[in-house]
XYZ file of C-alpha atoms in Angstrom:
598
model
C 15.899 -11.774 -96.990
C 14.060 -12.403 -93.722
C 10.685 -12.127 -95.459
C 11.690 -14.817 -97.949
C 12.863 -17.040 -95.102
C 9.619 -16.543 -93.170
C 7.549 -17.183 -96.279
C 8.873 -20.760 -96.385
C 7.797 -21.505 -92.786
C 4.407 -22.555 -91.509
C 2.630 -20.406 -88.922
C 3.825 -22.470 -85.931
C 7.488 -22.148 -86.927
C 7.049 -18.451 -87.696
C 5.726 -17.847 -84.188
C 8.645 -19.750 -82.635
C 11.171 -17.861 -84.792
C 9.657 -14.460 -83.965
C 9.524 -15.353 -80.256
C 13.247 -16.073 -80.226
C 13.982 -13.023 -82.401
C 12.338 -10.787 -79.796
C 13.564 -12.573 -76.669
C 17.223 -13.285 -77.500
C 18.386 -9.609 -77.812
C 16.671 -8.708 -74.528
C 18.184 -11.769 -72.875
C 21.657 -10.894 -74.158
C 21.395 -7.383 -72.664
C 20.254 -8.817 -69.314
C 23.103 -11.374 -69.271
C 25.686 -8.691 -70.115
C 24.382 -6.523 -67.256
C 24.514 -9.516 -64.895
C 28.064 -10.294 -66.000
C 29.190 -6.695 -65.416
C 27.500 -6.707 -62.028
C 29.173 -10.015 -61.105
C 32.518 -8.719 -62.364
C 32.304 -5.568 -60.242
C 31.075 -7.538 -57.242
C 33.857 -10.113 -57.638
C 36.486 -7.396 -58.004
C 35.199 -5.595 -54.935
C 35.115 -8.860 -53.010
C 38.695 -9.682 -54.053
C 39.909 -6.230 -53.018
C 38.234 -6.486 -49.616
C 39.499 -10.033 -49.132
C 43.083 -9.114 -50.080
C 43.029 -6.053 -47.826
C 41.864 -8.218 -44.922
C 44.580 -10.787 -45.680
C 47.231 -8.070 -45.848
C 45.993 -6.490 -42.628
C 46.177 -9.911 -40.952
C 49.696 -10.416 -42.339
C 50.750 -6.982 -41.090
C 49.343 -7.752 -37.638
C 51.321 -11.015 -37.533
C 54.523 -9.244 -38.572
C 53.949 -6.415 -36.066
C 53.654 -8.931 -33.237
C 57.235 -10.037 -33.946
C 58.443 -6.496 -34.582
C 56.846 -5.260 -31.357
C 58.563 -8.043 -29.401
C 61.915 -6.839 -30.748
C 60.995 -3.206 -30.001
C 60.013 -4.188 -26.454
C 63.391 -5.887 -26.017
C 65.153 -2.739 -27.255
C 63.067 -0.651 -24.855
C 63.986 -2.941 -21.966
C 67.676 -2.564 -22.810
C 67.367 1.211 -23.267
C 65.689 1.898 -19.915
C 67.343 -0.822 -17.812
C 68.819 0.858 -14.758
C 72.006 -1.226 -14.703
C 72.695 -0.704 -18.418
C 71.925 3.034 -18.094
C 74.338 3.222 -15.188
C 76.995 1.480 -17.275
C 76.395 3.878 -20.204
C 76.729 6.946 -17.952
C 79.790 5.926 -15.893
C 82.997 7.880 -16.230
C 85.129 5.103 -14.835
C 87.317 3.920 -17.735
C 89.036 1.305 -15.607
C 86.079 -1.085 -15.934
C 87.208 -1.660 -19.534
C 89.953 -3.803 -18.019
C 87.269 -6.271 -16.949
C 86.620 -8.679 -19.865
C 83.271 -9.630 -18.244
C 82.154 -6.078 -17.569
C 78.801 -6.428 -19.419
C 77.988 -9.593 -17.460
C 79.201 -8.151 -14.172
C 77.530 -4.725 -14.468
C 74.493 -5.454 -16.683
C 71.756 -8.159 -16.779
C 73.001 -9.668 -20.031
C 72.204 -13.214 -18.923
C 68.548 -12.249 -18.604
C 68.709 -10.639 -22.046
C 70.298 -13.790 -23.482
C 67.492 -15.882 -21.965
C 64.943 -13.591 -23.563
C 66.715 -13.893 -26.938
C 66.895 -17.682 -26.630
C 63.126 -17.855 -26.030
C 62.423 -15.847 -29.179
C 64.876 -17.864 -31.290
C 64.911 -15.545 -34.303
C 67.177 -12.805 -32.777
C 70.676 -13.614 -34.031
C 72.817 -10.571 -33.160
C 72.767 -7.755 -30.605
C 75.157 -4.800 -30.201
C 75.294 -1.946 -27.665
C 77.647 0.934 -28.528
C 78.185 3.291 -25.510
C 78.966 7.003 -26.042
C 81.207 7.122 -22.923
C 84.030 5.044 -24.450
C 83.025 1.901 -22.567
C 83.851 -1.165 -24.613
C 80.785 -2.024 -26.785
C 78.809 -5.184 -26.252
C 78.874 -7.222 -29.488
C 77.169 -10.585 -29.685
C 76.578 -12.808 -32.750
C 74.636 -15.991 -32.020
C 74.926 -17.188 -35.616
C 78.640 -16.490 -35.983
C 78.205 -12.992 -37.434
C 80.593 -10.241 -36.236
C 79.767 -6.568 -35.715
C 81.873 -3.561 -36.699
C 83.540 -2.642 -33.393
C 84.576 0.892 -34.485
C 81.774 3.022 -33.127
C 83.316 6.271 -34.377
C 83.293 4.962 -37.903
C 79.757 3.588 -37.457
C 78.488 7.008 -36.289
C 79.429 8.456 -39.633
C 77.445 5.756 -41.500
C 74.176 6.304 -43.336
C 72.388 3.862 -41.009
C 73.269 5.797 -37.858
C 72.285 9.169 -39.295
C 68.956 7.824 -40.665
C 68.222 6.367 -37.229
C 69.062 9.667 -35.597
C 66.739 11.548 -37.967
C 63.821 9.115 -37.726
C 60.717 10.307 -35.870
C 61.097 7.934 -32.899
C 64.873 7.366 -33.218
C 64.215 3.791 -34.270
C 64.719 2.398 -37.752
C 64.313 -0.963 -39.458
C 66.752 -1.886 -42.236
C 67.630 -5.001 -44.229
C 71.212 -6.283 -44.311
C 72.112 -9.076 -46.695
C 74.685 -11.744 -46.078
C 78.300 -10.488 -46.342
C 80.259 -7.416 -45.262
C 78.692 -3.972 -44.859
C 78.813 -0.837 -42.722
C 77.275 -2.624 -39.719
C 78.866 -6.061 -39.849
C 82.456 -7.077 -40.440
C 80.833 -10.276 -41.691
C 77.168 -11.194 -41.730
C 76.473 -14.901 -42.129
C 72.702 -14.652 -42.923
C 70.245 -12.121 -44.296
C 68.874 -10.061 -41.410
C 66.222 -7.530 -40.594
C 67.913 -5.060 -38.240
C 66.413 -2.655 -35.687
C 68.717 0.267 -34.848
C 67.873 2.599 -31.968
C 69.379 5.647 -30.310
C 69.617 5.241 -26.498
C 68.850 8.480 -24.604
C 68.977 9.403 -20.952
C 65.740 9.647 -19.018
C 65.187 13.279 -20.007
C 65.938 12.504 -23.676
C 68.446 15.337 -23.847
C 71.609 13.308 -24.102
C 72.579 10.367 -26.283
C 73.958 7.517 -24.177
C 74.525 4.912 -26.854
C 73.445 3.082 -29.956
C 71.571 -0.260 -29.962
C 71.430 -2.682 -32.890
C 69.381 -5.938 -32.915
C 69.602 -8.288 -35.891
C 66.818 -10.803 -36.636
C 66.756 -13.686 -39.086
C 64.611 -12.936 -42.141
C 63.496 -16.598 -42.132
C 61.050 -15.817 -39.330
C 59.358 -13.128 -41.401
C 59.370 -15.244 -44.566
C 57.595 -18.029 -42.645
C 54.908 -15.587 -41.515
C 54.457 -14.313 -45.079
C 54.281 -17.840 -46.567
C 51.426 -18.712 -44.205
C 49.478 -15.608 -45.232
C 49.593 -15.726 -49.047
C 47.480 -17.827 -51.421
C 49.252 -17.739 -54.779
C 52.844 -18.090 -55.922
C 52.684 -15.031 -58.185
C 51.941 -12.665 -55.282
C 54.725 -10.427 -53.990
C 54.946 -9.070 -50.436
C 57.166 -6.106 -49.550
C 57.768 -4.607 -46.100
C 58.707 -0.898 -45.959
C 60.068 0.900 -42.910
C 58.549 4.180 -41.710
C 60.855 6.102 -44.090
C 59.521 4.162 -47.090
C 62.645 2.024 -47.569
C 62.202 -1.543 -48.813
C 63.452 -3.691 -45.944
C 62.042 -7.091 -46.940
C 60.856 -8.591 -50.240
C 59.121 -11.920 -50.694
C 58.508 -13.021 -54.274
C 59.538 -11.754 -57.708
C 59.383 -8.118 -58.694
C 59.862 -6.917 -62.286
C 61.929 -3.834 -63.081
C 58.913 -1.730 -64.133
C 57.184 -2.259 -60.811
C 60.427 -1.821 -58.890
C 61.004 1.575 -60.525
C 57.480 2.636 -59.616
C 57.998 1.611 -55.986
C 61.107 3.802 -55.907
C 59.305 6.756 -57.484
C 58.342 9.884 -55.568
C 54.684 9.292 -56.471
C 54.643 5.991 -54.631
C 56.657 7.395 -51.709
C 54.048 10.139 -51.275
C 51.293 7.500 -51.201
C 53.203 5.554 -48.540
C 53.446 8.643 -46.339
C 49.819 9.737 -46.756
C 47.818 6.504 -46.908
C 47.449 3.849 -44.246
C 45.211 1.234 -45.899
C 44.590 1.553 -49.631
C 45.213 -0.049 -53.020
C 46.649 1.208 -56.332
C 46.254 -0.083 -59.897
C 49.530 0.035 -61.809
C 51.025 -1.853 -64.750
C 48.444 -4.709 -64.794
C 48.965 -5.165 -61.064
C 47.069 -4.167 -57.940
C 49.229 -2.863 -55.095
C 47.669 -3.156 -51.613
C 49.037 -1.242 -48.590
C 48.486 -1.765 -44.863
C 49.908 0.439 -42.102
C 49.171 0.203 -38.383
C 50.333 3.647 -37.262
C 52.591 6.503 -38.329
C 55.849 4.992 -37.005
C 55.143 1.362 -37.904
C 56.311 -0.621 -40.866
C 54.123 -0.744 -43.982
C 53.061 -4.075 -45.495
C 52.558 -4.164 -49.258
C 51.115 -6.958 -51.388
C 51.309 -6.916 -55.200
C 48.773 -9.094 -57.044
C 48.425 -9.445 -60.850
C 45.186 -7.793 -61.987
C 44.438 -10.668 -64.360
C 43.449 -12.813 -61.376
C 39.997 -11.314 -61.879
C 40.017 -12.705 -65.424
C 41.018 -16.118 -64.095
C 37.560 -16.233 -62.495
C 35.888 -15.342 -65.792
C 34.278 -18.790 -66.112
C 32.843 -18.474 -62.604
C 31.637 -14.926 -63.283
C 29.968 -15.833 -66.569
C 28.536 -19.103 -65.241
C 25.315 -17.629 -63.827
C 24.506 -15.322 -66.809
C 25.385 -18.098 -69.272
C 23.275 -20.633 -67.356
C 20.411 -18.138 -67.324
C 20.804 -17.528 -71.061
C 20.872 -21.236 -71.946
C 18.131 -22.078 -69.440
C 15.770 -19.414 -70.792
C 16.468 -20.452 -74.390
C 15.715 -24.097 -73.574
C 12.620 -23.352 -71.475
C 11.407 -20.825 -74.040
C 11.069 -23.495 -76.734
C 8.257 -25.516 -75.079
C 6.526 -22.270 -74.084
C 6.639 -20.964 -77.648
C 5.561 -24.355 -78.969
C 2.625 -24.355 -76.538
C 1.639 -20.806 -77.505
C 1.968 -21.585 -81.187
C -0.108 -24.716 -80.688
C -2.804 -22.729 -78.890
C -2.848 -20.136 -81.668
C -2.690 -22.571 -84.593
C -4.958 -25.250 -83.086
C -8.163 -23.561 -84.370
C -6.602 -23.265 -87.845
C -5.557 -26.928 -87.827
C -9.003 -27.922 -86.588
C -10.609 -25.829 -89.346
C -8.339 -27.421 -91.947
C -9.193 -30.960 -90.780
C -12.919 -30.229 -90.730
C -12.777 -28.770 -94.209
C -10.884 -31.846 -95.447
C -13.490 -34.189 -93.904
C -16.274 -32.045 -95.306
C -14.721 -32.256 -98.780
C -14.809 -36.068 -98.478
C -18.535 -36.117 -97.763
C -18.728 -35.812 -93.980
C -21.355 -33.069 -93.662
C -21.500 -33.145 -89.841
C -18.349 -31.091 -89.359
C -18.716 -27.964 -87.224
C -16.159 -25.670 -85.642
C -16.543 -25.268 -81.863
C -16.116 -21.546 -81.163
C -14.706 -20.591 -77.718
C -13.392 -17.113 -78.494
C -14.304 -13.881 -80.228
C -11.191 -13.269 -82.341
C -10.615 -13.334 -86.105
C -10.302 -17.137 -86.107
C -13.683 -17.370 -84.444
C -15.134 -15.287 -87.290
C -13.646 -17.717 -89.811
C -15.146 -20.602 -87.846
C -18.601 -18.990 -87.877
C -18.378 -18.531 -91.648
C -17.449 -22.215 -92.037
C -20.353 -23.337 -89.846
C -22.754 -21.177 -91.869
C -21.372 -22.657 -95.070
C -21.890 -26.203 -93.729
C -25.475 -25.420 -92.747
C -26.248 -23.960 -96.149
C -24.737 -26.897 -98.027
C -26.529 -29.402 -95.784
C -29.847 -27.751 -96.554
C -29.184 -28.046 -100.270
C -28.160 -31.710 -99.955
C -31.124 -32.615 -97.759
C -33.508 -31.075 -100.262
C -32.184 -33.285 -103.046
C -30.687 -36.507 -101.630
C -30.720 -36.862 -97.876
C -34.382 -37.794 -97.476
C -34.069 -40.757 -99.817
C -30.795 -41.914 -98.220
C -32.291 -41.751 -94.731
C -35.180 -43.942 -95.803
C -32.794 -46.589 -97.137
C -30.633 -46.399 -93.990
C -33.672 -46.893 -91.738
C -34.687 -49.995 -93.640
C -31.159 -51.431 -93.281
C -30.951 -50.732 -89.551
C -34.272 -52.403 -88.957
C -32.863 -55.655 -90.358
C -29.786 -55.728 -88.038
C -29.886 -57.642 -84.735
C -28.206 -56.369 -81.576
C -26.759 -58.830 -79.067
C -26.648 -57.473 -75.498
C -25.553 -58.974 -72.177
C -29.119 -60.012 -71.210
C -29.439 -61.976 -74.431
C -26.111 -63.689 -73.593
C -27.198 -64.559 -70.015
C -30.593 -65.851 -71.171
C -28.998 -67.992 -73.871
C -26.498 -69.544 -71.404
C -29.316 -70.208 -68.916
C -31.323 -71.966 -71.637
C -28.297 -74.124 -72.413
C -27.934 -74.891 -68.701
C -31.536 -76.161 -68.402
C -31.299 -78.164 -71.640
C -28.115 -79.877 -70.440
C -29.695 -80.534 -67.032
C -32.852 -82.034 -68.597
C -30.706 -84.269 -70.780
C -28.826 -85.536 -67.720
C -25.533 -83.747 -68.443
C -25.175 -82.322 -64.972
C -21.417 -81.672 -65.185
C -21.842 -79.809 -68.472
C -24.809 -77.928 -67.014
C -22.753 -76.794 -64.033
C -19.934 -75.653 -66.341
C -22.382 -73.622 -68.463
C -23.856 -72.110 -65.298
C -20.380 -71.251 -64.015
C -19.561 -69.630 -67.353
C -22.801 -67.625 -67.214
C -22.061 -66.479 -63.671
C -18.508 -65.627 -64.697
C -19.679 -63.411 -67.583
C -22.234 -61.756 -65.316
C -19.587 -60.987 -62.693
C -17.064 -59.747 -65.289
C -19.581 -57.367 -66.883
C -21.079 -56.463 -63.491
C -23.302 -53.761 -65.049
C -20.283 -51.574 -65.749
C -19.164 -51.308 -62.100
C -15.446 -50.603 -61.651
C -15.134 -51.528 -57.957
C -16.524 -54.500 -56.032
C -16.320 -55.973 -52.504
C -13.614 -58.567 -51.882
C -16.333 -61.231 -51.464
C -17.633 -60.573 -54.966
C -14.131 -60.577 -56.469
C -13.497 -63.958 -54.775
C -16.808 -65.245 -56.175
C -15.623 -64.227 -59.653
C -12.336 -66.069 -59.014
C -14.186 -69.171 -57.843
C -16.411 -69.211 -60.961
C -13.351 -68.728 -63.137
C -11.615 -71.703 -61.453
C -14.713 -73.859 -61.911
C -14.632 -73.151 -65.673
C -10.875 -73.790 -65.853
C -11.269 -77.053 -63.918
C -13.503 -78.329 -66.725
C -10.831 -77.322 -69.223
C -8.103 -79.226 -67.363
C -10.278 -82.335 -66.858
C -10.431 -82.029 -63.093
C -6.635 -81.862 -62.746
C -7.022 -78.476 -61.075
C -7.711 -78.284 -57.349
C -8.082 -75.020 -55.496
C -8.949 -73.504 -52.128
C -10.140 -69.985 -51.276
C -10.027 -68.670 -47.692
C -11.247 -65.134 -46.901
C -11.449 -63.481 -43.477
C -15.040 -62.481 -42.709
C -13.995 -58.988 -41.560
C -12.570 -58.059 -44.997
C -15.313 -59.432 -47.276
C -17.020 -56.038 -47.588
C -13.818 -54.083 -48.284
C -14.060 -52.459 -51.732
C -11.283 -53.068 -54.272
C -10.982 -52.468 -58.042
C -12.727 -55.178 -60.057
C -10.553 -57.808 -61.792
C -7.473 -57.197 -59.630
C -7.101 -60.657 -58.058
C -8.532 -62.753 -60.918
C -5.701 -61.882 -63.366
C -3.118 -63.240 -60.890
C -5.043 -66.531 -60.697
C -5.414 -66.515 -64.471
C -1.676 -65.853 -64.786
C -0.918 -68.863 -62.605
C -3.031 -71.126 -64.853
C -1.745 -69.654 -68.147
C 1.921 -69.686 -67.210
C 2.220 -72.405 -64.576
C -0.164 -75.183 -65.770
C -0.485 -74.628 -69.494
C 2.494 -76.779 -70.490
C 2.367 -79.543 -67.882
C 0.310 -82.737 -67.535
C 0.648 -83.031 -63.751
C -2.095 -82.136 -61.279
C -2.335 -78.479 -60.368
C -3.166 -76.818 -57.068
C -3.966 -73.173 -56.385
C -4.387 -71.643 -52.942
C -5.882 -68.184 -52.325
C -5.773 -66.698 -48.823
C -7.137 -63.242 -47.952
C -6.639 -61.943 -44.429
C -6.201 -58.758 -42.442
C -2.862 -58.120 -40.749
C -2.845 -54.988 -38.569
C -3.984 -52.114 -40.836
C -3.561 -53.795 -44.208
C -5.088 -56.667 -46.205
C -2.878 -59.406 -47.606
C -3.781 -61.431 -50.712
C -1.623 -64.541 -51.092
C -2.002 -66.573 -54.336
C 0.103 -69.746 -54.442
C 0.394 -72.449 -57.096
C 2.303 -75.718 -57.514
C 3.175 -75.054 -61.129
C 6.485 -75.086 -62.988
C 7.760 -71.884 -61.334
C 9.746 -69.084 -62.952
C 13.226 -67.637 -63.169
C 13.900 -64.080 -62.019
C 14.126 -63.050 -65.666
C 10.578 -64.300 -66.340
C 9.348 -62.572 -63.183
C 10.785 -59.304 -64.491
C 9.038 -59.877 -67.818
C 5.676 -60.115 -66.028
C 6.031 -56.447 -65.044
C 6.777 -55.530 -68.656
C 4.684 -56.036 -71.773
C 2.942 -59.440 -72.020
C 2.987 -61.376 -75.277
C 0.013 -61.028 -77.621
C -0.653 -64.797 -77.322
C -1.413 -64.541 -73.605
C -3.302 -61.258 -73.953
C -5.860 -62.878 -76.280
C -6.566 -65.605 -73.700
C -7.375 -63.278 -70.840
C -10.938 -62.524 -69.799
C -10.473 -58.849 -68.959
C -7.342 -58.279 -70.976
C -5.439 -57.251 -67.811
C -1.802 -58.299 -67.552
C 0.370 -57.813 -64.451
C 1.599 -54.480 -65.852
C -1.994 -53.258 -66.275
C -2.848 -54.272 -62.697
C 0.158 -52.361 -61.356
C -0.942 -49.245 -63.220
C -4.514 -49.545 -61.859
C -3.265 -50.093 -58.311
C -0.881 -47.124 -58.528
C -3.701 -44.955 -59.829
C -5.959 -45.833 -56.895
C -3.562 -46.493 -53.998
C -0.494 -44.415 -55.040
C 2.405 -45.880 -53.040
C 0.200 -47.462 -50.361
C 0.383 -50.977 -51.733
C 3.053 -53.649 -52.272
C 3.403 -56.540 -54.713
C 5.897 -59.391 -54.342
C 6.434 -62.473 -56.528
C 8.340 -65.418 -55.089
C 9.023 -68.367 -57.377
C 11.233 -71.444 -57.644
C 11.494 -73.537 -60.748
C 9.647 -76.920 -60.570
C 8.262 -75.976 -57.123
C 5.746 -73.188 -57.656
C 4.993 -69.494 -57.401
C 3.512 -67.281 -54.664
C 2.139 -63.798 -55.334
C 1.674 -61.510 -52.330
C -0.397 -58.330 -52.736
C -0.697 -55.961 -49.770
C -3.265 -53.134 -49.738
C -3.543 -50.695 -46.825
C -7.103 -50.445 -45.539
C -7.037 -46.699 -44.800
C -6.295 -45.812 -48.440
C -8.757 -45.546 -51.308
C -11.882 -46.073 -49.178
């Protein structure tokens, strides 16, 4: 199948096809490897980034949690409160202001007011002193301490490693509150004496969950992320975001609980999700972020962008390379084919130039030998006679050269002068000088003085054509006359002024040419009093000139040609401006920098 397909193609197309057939599979393998590498790198980067974000979130949460712990520590070790919790005087219960009279509660209230997010505080003494119960948001605590001591919360606090425990209490009635007006994150703490041998009381501080939600909102990027805060026991005390039942069951499983107890900072892949964990120390809360694993796939376009760009770029760049290689390989064959075709039509001077030593070179040598052998046979029979006839024909042909032209024009000049036609004689002489300057023995560059002489001779000839309606002036600074410029650069501008500005008018015409040096550049200013041009016509001058005007030019140079010649010699170190007003005239300004092209 492939052989039949290749048989229909020429050699150049076969080489291109085979080049792609070899390159594309290798390129595909490279792109796949790059994609896998980018995928792994992106996944690793996302994991590291998420772990850093979670660690930052956990640090922000711990700042708030530590502030609450510090407040609980202040209450637990305060000398006045400790004294109140250890007194045996029951009569102080008769004082309705006993906590304000015997303890620094006003200071504690000021501290709570500064924080703003602490909404409730309760101190339950073990010595039957009336408990201190305060709800800043209208919530009310359970005042029955005996009943509270039998609750799950109290016993979990008592069994915790540092006798402190965080728990979440939703709005409503529960074991801690007779009525809780808002969702709260609660710190419960056992108050001991200084030797930690005797329990003096039980402290409960309730904080608004809004504070923690605000912190979490400022530390997550996407809506589909879920953040969970666990206490040191592994209990879920705060959840931000949605959590499906499958994930929830896994978080409650013993497997996950064991990971919480053993690992401080890690991540787990489960159920198309990645679970990240961050823990500051053994007794601190644990921050958990759950991110859908398909977020990696969301970046698939970004991940595949570089390999795909490489694949497409190589395929595109490979085409000109293969075309160039195929051209290099097939060029000798094409050259051989063309030479053979010319040879078959009677051109017996065809030889193959051999620059290599490969098989194609051998074919070329055989062709050259064949040509030599056939030429010998032809020469023996016909060529001698044909050469004789050709020599006779060439001897009869006359060749006109520039010297013949100059001599003829000079003869006409003297004949006209002898006959008294001085004006005609001067015109013929000007035309002769003009041709001599244009040909200039093949020179491509001339001094400015010589270019201006050419312009002057051209104007003298044109003045005869316009019946002396053309007046002109040429002024050249002496210090720039010897500066070398390309030949026929200024004359076409003058010619353009005559062709375009004076061709279709019967009024007198005036052309002014000024050449001067200004600082480090030379300025050529060609002005005429012709019919002027619109901006559209000015733009056309830089484009292709009509065939009618091209045939009238001496050197065949239009404005476009001059620009190309100037760019070739001076690069960007020259400027050309055309200023024109209709019915007023046109000025062409050419600026050439003296330190370029010398």
